[in-house]
């Protein structure tokens, strides 16, 4: 699961609530897991690996993300190799939940996007009565009865009851979600909240910077060689889109590089008018909206 949104949008609050409701949690960065045994060993016994502050650059390792989303061993990991040599069944059971401020453009297939649960936190929360970024600094105290005991707040009986009610509410909410998952599994269906791969791809693109947002809003990548748009025209429409969105437009070179990372589209010279000259074009894409 990836939680994507700006600072102060509630991503950190969600992770705190999750770590409170699930006692068996870890917090290991994906980069450390990629380096092997030292990171992977910290996941033993953990149901969830919840990690905030993951940069877009850290998510560009598609091989690593594919391995996590598939839940299969990575045999570049020494601990996995050791388990395999000893004949033990080796697989990951920890679910990964990462919070990030933005997503990188990513050329991945449908299989990857079917395995990703992408949750957007699009708006910053009001900082009124909150700490920096809109996060309630006393959230953990409110959720944990033990914290209340430590800080000697038991005399505030009404507050204690309110906090216990909040904690129980989170657990009830999670238990209801589990029931939906188990019912879907029994009926031979997929994860209840999962979206089709193409919808997840569109959402990913809409959170991956101006080019991604433009692609999600105005382009359809078809892979059909008959769908052709001139580079000059498409970049002009992209710059107008950026002006409307009040965001900085990347250069034409960056625009081309990002669009052609998708294997379904490519940059080629084509003749757009009968008797005309060939011009640089994007092939396999068409404008929408």
Short mmCIF file of C-alpha atoms in Angstrom, two decimals:
data_model
loop_
_atom_site.label_atom_id
_atom_site.label_comp_id
_atom_site.label_asym_id
_atom_site.label_seq_id
_atom_site.Cartn_x
_atom_site.Cartn_y
_atom_site.Cartn_z
CA UNK A 1 0.00 0.00 0.00
CA UNK A 2 1.27 3.46 -0.91
CA UNK A 3 -0.10 6.59 0.78
CA UNK A 4 0.61 9.57 -1.46
CA UNK A 5 0.02 13.22 -0.69
CA UNK A 6 1.63 16.46 0.52
CA UNK A 7 3.01 17.03 4.00
CA UNK A 8 0.25 17.68 6.52
CA UNK A 9 -2.37 15.72 4.55
CA UNK A 10 -2.86 13.04 7.22
CA UNK A 11 -0.48 10.36 5.92
CA UNK A 12 1.54 10.32 9.14
CA UNK A 13 -1.60 10.29 11.27
CA UNK A 14 -2.86 7.23 9.41
CA UNK A 15 0.44 5.40 9.99
CA UNK A 16 0.37 6.25 13.70
CA UNK A 17 -3.15 4.88 14.02
CA UNK A 18 -2.16 1.74 12.10
CA UNK A 19 0.91 1.16 14.28
CA UNK A 20 -1.24 1.57 17.39
CA UNK A 21 -3.95 -0.84 16.29
CA UNK A 22 -1.48 -3.50 15.09
CA UNK A 23 1.09 -4.32 17.81
CA UNK A 24 3.42 -6.30 15.51
CA UNK A 25 4.80 -3.54 13.31
CA UNK A 26 8.19 -2.64 11.90
CA UNK A 27 9.51 0.53 10.27
CA UNK A 28 12.21 -0.37 7.77
CA UNK A 29 12.95 1.76 4.69
CA UNK A 30 12.74 -0.02 1.31
CA UNK A 31 16.33 0.95 0.53
CA UNK A 32 17.56 -0.87 3.61
CA UNK A 33 15.54 -3.95 2.69
CA UNK A 34 17.13 -3.91 -0.74
CA UNK A 35 20.57 -4.11 0.85
CA UNK A 36 19.79 -7.54 2.28
CA UNK A 37 19.90 -9.46 5.52
CA UNK A 38 20.25 -6.61 8.04
CA UNK A 39 17.05 -4.96 6.91
CA UNK A 40 15.02 -8.08 6.18
CA UNK A 41 15.76 -9.55 9.63
CA UNK A 42 13.86 -6.66 11.24
CA UNK A 43 10.65 -7.82 9.57
CA UNK A 44 10.54 -11.18 11.34
CA UNK A 45 7.28 -11.52 13.24
CA UNK A 46 5.92 -8.21 11.90
CA UNK A 47 2.50 -8.06 10.31
CA UNK A 48 3.05 -4.60 8.89
CA UNK A 49 6.06 -2.57 7.81
CA UNK A 50 4.84 1.03 8.10
CA UNK A 51 7.32 3.67 6.98
CA UNK A 52 6.75 7.42 6.48
CA UNK A 53 8.86 9.85 4.50
CA UNK A 54 9.69 7.63 1.51
CA UNK A 55 11.09 9.74 -1.32
CA UNK A 56 9.98 9.40 -4.93
CA UNK A 57 13.56 8.43 -5.80
CA UNK A 58 13.37 5.45 -3.42
CA UNK A 59 10.34 4.16 -5.30
CA UNK A 60 12.02 4.14 -8.69
CA UNK A 61 13.50 0.69 -8.08
CA UNK A 62 10.79 -1.21 -9.91
CA UNK A 63 12.47 -4.56 -9.24
CA UNK A 64 12.23 -3.98 -5.50
CA UNK A 65 8.61 -2.81 -5.63
CA UNK A 66 7.60 -5.75 -7.80
CA UNK A 67 9.15 -8.15 -5.30
CA UNK A 68 7.29 -6.58 -2.36
CA UNK A 69 3.96 -6.43 -4.17
CA UNK A 70 4.25 -10.06 -5.25
CA UNK A 71 5.11 -11.25 -1.73
CA UNK A 72 7.83 -13.54 -3.07
CA UNK A 73 11.43 -13.97 -1.93
CA UNK A 74 14.20 -11.92 -3.47
CA UNK A 75 17.17 -14.20 -3.90
CA UNK A 76 19.50 -11.22 -3.91
CA UNK A 77 18.81 -11.17 -0.15
CA UNK A 78 21.39 -13.32 1.74
CA UNK A 79 18.81 -14.42 4.34
CA UNK A 80 16.50 -15.68 1.59
CA UNK A 81 19.37 -17.59 -0.06
CA UNK A 82 20.29 -19.18 3.29
CA UNK A 83 16.68 -20.29 3.88
CA UNK A 84 16.44 -21.73 0.38
CA UNK A 85 19.66 -23.75 0.84
CA UNK A 86 18.26 -25.25 4.06
CA UNK A 87 15.13 -26.34 2.24
CA UNK A 88 12.80 -24.06 4.16
CA UNK A 89 9.90 -22.42 2.41
CA UNK A 90 10.85 -18.80 1.93
CA UNK A 91 8.27 -16.10 1.41
CA UNK A 92 7.32 -12.68 2.71
CA UNK A 93 4.26 -12.30 4.88
CA UNK A 94 4.75 -8.72 6.01
CA UNK A 95 2.53 -6.15 4.33
CA UNK A 96 4.28 -2.92 3.39
CA UNK A 97 2.66 0.49 3.88
CA UNK A 98 4.75 3.43 2.69
CA UNK A 99 3.88 7.12 2.88
CA UNK A 100 5.33 9.39 0.22
CA UNK A 101 4.98 12.98 -0.87
CA UNK A 102 5.01 12.08 -4.56
CA UNK A 103 5.26 9.20 -7.00
CA UNK A 104 7.81 8.86 -9.80
CA UNK A 105 6.81 8.18 -13.40
CA UNK A 106 6.91 4.40 -13.61
CA UNK A 107 6.82 2.19 -16.70
CA UNK A 108 5.20 -0.92 -15.24
CA UNK A 109 2.77 -3.50 -16.54
CA UNK A 110 -0.75 -4.37 -15.41
CA UNK A 111 0.52 -7.15 -13.14
CA UNK A 112 2.30 -4.58 -10.97
CA UNK A 113 -0.63 -2.18 -10.79
CA UNK A 114 -3.03 -4.99 -9.84
CA UNK A 115 -0.94 -5.64 -6.70
CA UNK A 116 -0.62 -2.04 -5.53
CA UNK A 117 -3.19 -0.35 -3.30
CA UNK A 118 -2.76 3.37 -3.90
CA UNK A 119 -4.41 5.77 -1.44
CA UNK A 120 -4.24 9.49 -2.17
CA UNK A 121 -4.23 12.17 0.53
CA UNK A 122 -4.85 15.13 -1.76
CA UNK A 123 -5.33 18.03 0.66
CA UNK A 124 -3.40 19.54 3.54
CA UNK A 125 -5.31 19.48 6.79
CA UNK A 126 -5.98 22.67 8.69
CA UNK A 127 -3.13 23.39 11.13
CA UNK A 128 -5.55 24.87 13.66
CA UNK A 129 -4.98 23.20 17.02
CA UNK A 130 -2.38 20.93 15.48
CA UNK A 131 1.34 20.61 15.29
CA UNK A 132 3.50 21.28 12.20
CA UNK A 133 1.95 19.83 9.07
CA UNK A 134 -1.50 19.46 10.62
CA UNK A 135 -0.68 16.34 12.68
CA UNK A 136 -2.09 16.20 16.19
CA UNK A 137 0.99 15.94 18.44
CA UNK A 138 -1.00 14.10 21.15
CA UNK A 139 -2.42 11.45 18.79
CA UNK A 140 -0.33 8.62 20.19
CA UNK A 141 -1.28 9.59 23.76
CA UNK A 142 -4.94 9.62 22.75
CA UNK A 143 -4.74 6.18 21.19
CA UNK A 144 -2.68 4.36 23.83
CA UNK A 145 -4.06 3.79 27.31
CA UNK A 146 -0.52 3.03 28.51
CA UNK A 147 0.57 6.51 27.50
CA UNK A 148 -2.23 7.95 29.56
CA UNK A 149 -1.01 6.01 32.58
CA UNK A 150 2.55 7.19 32.09
CA UNK A 151 1.50 10.83 31.93
CA UNK A 152 -0.83 10.52 34.92
CA UNK A 153 -3.95 11.54 33.08
CA UNK A 154 -6.18 8.92 34.70
CA UNK A 155 -7.83 11.57 36.87
CA UNK A 156 -9.42 12.95 33.72
CA UNK A 157 -11.93 10.13 33.54
CA UNK A 158 -13.98 11.56 30.72
CA UNK A 159 -10.89 11.99 28.58
CA UNK A 160 -9.78 8.43 29.29
CA UNK A 161 -13.13 7.05 28.19
CA UNK A 162 -12.99 9.13 25.03
CA UNK A 163 -9.54 7.85 24.15
CA UNK A 164 -10.45 4.22 24.76
CA UNK A 165 -13.49 4.72 22.55
CA UNK A 166 -11.26 6.04 19.75
CA UNK A 167 -8.89 3.10 20.05
CA UNK A 168 -11.73 0.59 20.07
CA UNK A 169 -13.27 2.33 17.07
CA UNK A 170 -10.10 1.87 15.05
CA UNK A 171 -10.02 -1.82 15.95
CA UNK A 172 -13.70 -2.28 15.01
CA UNK A 173 -13.12 -0.49 11.71
CA UNK A 174 -10.14 -2.78 10.96
CA UNK A 175 -12.08 -5.92 11.97
CA UNK A 176 -14.93 -5.03 9.62
CA UNK A 177 -12.40 -4.61 6.81
CA UNK A 178 -10.97 -8.04 7.63
CA UNK A 179 -14.43 -9.58 7.43
CA UNK A 180 -14.91 -8.09 3.95
CA UNK A 181 -11.54 -9.47 2.83
CA UNK A 182 -12.35 -12.97 4.16
CA UNK A 183 -15.80 -12.95 2.55
CA UNK A 184 -14.29 -11.95 -0.80
CA UNK A 185 -11.63 -14.63 -0.46
CA UNK A 186 -14.24 -17.29 0.30
CA UNK A 187 -16.18 -16.23 -2.82
CA UNK A 188 -13.04 -16.48 -4.95
CA UNK A 189 -12.84 -12.72 -5.46
CA UNK A 190 -9.94 -10.30 -5.18
CA UNK A 191 -9.16 -7.72 -2.51
CA UNK A 192 -12.39 -5.71 -1.98
CA UNK A 193 -10.80 -2.25 -2.20
CA UNK A 194 -8.57 -3.05 -5.17
CA UNK A 195 -9.07 -1.15 -8.41
CA UNK A 196 -8.57 -2.51 -11.91
CA UNK A 197 -4.95 -2.16 -13.03
CA UNK A 198 -5.70 0.64 -15.51
CA UNK A 199 -7.46 2.76 -12.87
CA UNK A 200 -4.54 2.30 -10.46
CA UNK A 201 -2.16 3.29 -13.25
CA UNK A 202 -4.18 6.46 -13.92
CA UNK A 203 -4.20 7.36 -10.24
CA UNK A 204 -0.45 6.74 -10.00
CA UNK A 205 0.14 9.02 -12.98
CA UNK A 206 -2.08 11.74 -11.52
CA UNK A 207 0.19 11.80 -8.44
CA UNK A 208 3.51 11.67 -10.29
CA UNK A 209 4.11 15.31 -11.17
CA UNK A 210 2.86 17.61 -13.94
CA UNK A 211 3.60 15.21 -16.79
CA UNK A 212 1.86 12.37 -15.02
CA UNK A 213 -1.16 14.55 -14.23
CA UNK A 214 -1.33 15.69 -17.85
CA UNK A 215 -1.08 12.11 -19.04
CA UNK A 216 -3.87 10.99 -16.70
CA UNK A 217 -6.14 13.91 -17.61
CA UNK A 218 -5.58 14.40 -21.34
CA UNK A 219 -3.90 11.33 -22.84
CA UNK A 220 -4.81 7.75 -23.56
CA UNK A 221 -1.88 5.44 -24.25
CA UNK A 222 -3.26 2.88 -26.68
CA UNK A 223 -0.15 1.32 -28.19
CA UNK A 224 -1.95 1.50 -31.55
CA UNK A 225 0.45 2.63 -34.32
CA UNK A 226 -2.47 4.43 -35.97
CA UNK A 227 -2.77 6.83 -33.01
CA UNK A 228 -0.29 9.61 -33.73
CA UNK A 229 0.15 13.15 -32.34
CA UNK A 230 2.90 15.54 -33.38
CA UNK A 231 5.44 16.36 -30.67
CA UNK A 232 5.07 20.08 -31.25
CA UNK A 233 1.29 20.03 -30.83
CA UNK A 234 1.29 17.76 -27.78
CA UNK A 235 3.96 19.76 -25.96
CA UNK A 236 2.06 22.99 -26.68
CA UNK A 237 -1.10 21.47 -25.14
CA UNK A 238 0.96 20.24 -22.16
CA UNK A 239 2.37 23.75 -21.51
CA UNK A 240 -1.15 25.19 -21.60
CA UNK A 241 -2.27 22.50 -19.14
CA UNK A 242 0.58 23.47 -16.78
CA UNK A 243 -0.42 27.13 -16.97
CA UNK A 244 -3.98 26.21 -16.02
CA UNK A 245 -2.70 24.04 -13.16
CA UNK A 246 -0.21 26.73 -12.11
CA UNK A 247 2.71 24.31 -12.12
CA UNK A 248 6.13 24.44 -13.73
CA UNK A 249 6.32 22.75 -17.14
CA UNK A 250 9.26 20.42 -17.74
CA UNK A 251 11.38 20.79 -20.86
CA UNK A 252 10.44 19.13 -24.12
CA UNK A 253 13.28 16.64 -23.62
CA UNK A 254 12.00 15.66 -20.15
CA UNK A 255 8.47 15.46 -21.52
CA UNK A 256 9.53 13.08 -24.29
CA UNK A 257 11.66 10.97 -21.96
CA UNK A 258 8.79 10.49 -19.49
CA UNK A 259 6.18 9.67 -22.13
CA UNK A 260 8.39 7.15 -23.91
CA UNK A 261 9.17 5.31 -20.65
CA UNK A 262 5.76 3.73 -21.15
CA UNK A 263 6.47 0.75 -23.45
CA UNK A 264 3.12 1.20 -25.18
CA UNK A 265 4.17 4.54 -26.70
CA UNK A 266 7.19 5.66 -28.69
CA UNK A 267 8.69 8.66 -30.48
CA UNK A 268 8.98 8.36 -34.28
CA UNK A 269 8.78 10.47 -37.39
CA UNK A 270 5.48 10.25 -39.24
CA UNK A 271 3.76 11.92 -42.18
CA UNK A 272 0.57 13.53 -40.87
CA UNK A 273 -0.70 15.04 -44.13
CA UNK A 274 -0.84 13.57 -47.59
CA UNK A 275 2.15 14.77 -49.54
CA UNK A 276 3.67 16.41 -46.48
CA UNK A 277 7.01 15.88 -44.82
CA UNK A 278 7.66 13.57 -41.91
CA UNK A 279 7.62 15.29 -38.51
CA UNK A 280 8.56 14.13 -34.97
CA UNK A 281 5.54 12.44 -33.39
CA UNK A 282 4.37 10.38 -30.45
CA UNK A 283 2.99 7.06 -31.69
CA UNK A 284 0.52 4.95 -29.72
CA UNK A 285 -1.14 7.85 -27.90
CA UNK A 286 -4.21 9.97 -28.48
CA UNK A 287 -5.64 13.08 -26.87
CA UNK A 288 -8.78 12.89 -24.73
CA UNK A 289 -10.95 15.54 -23.11
#
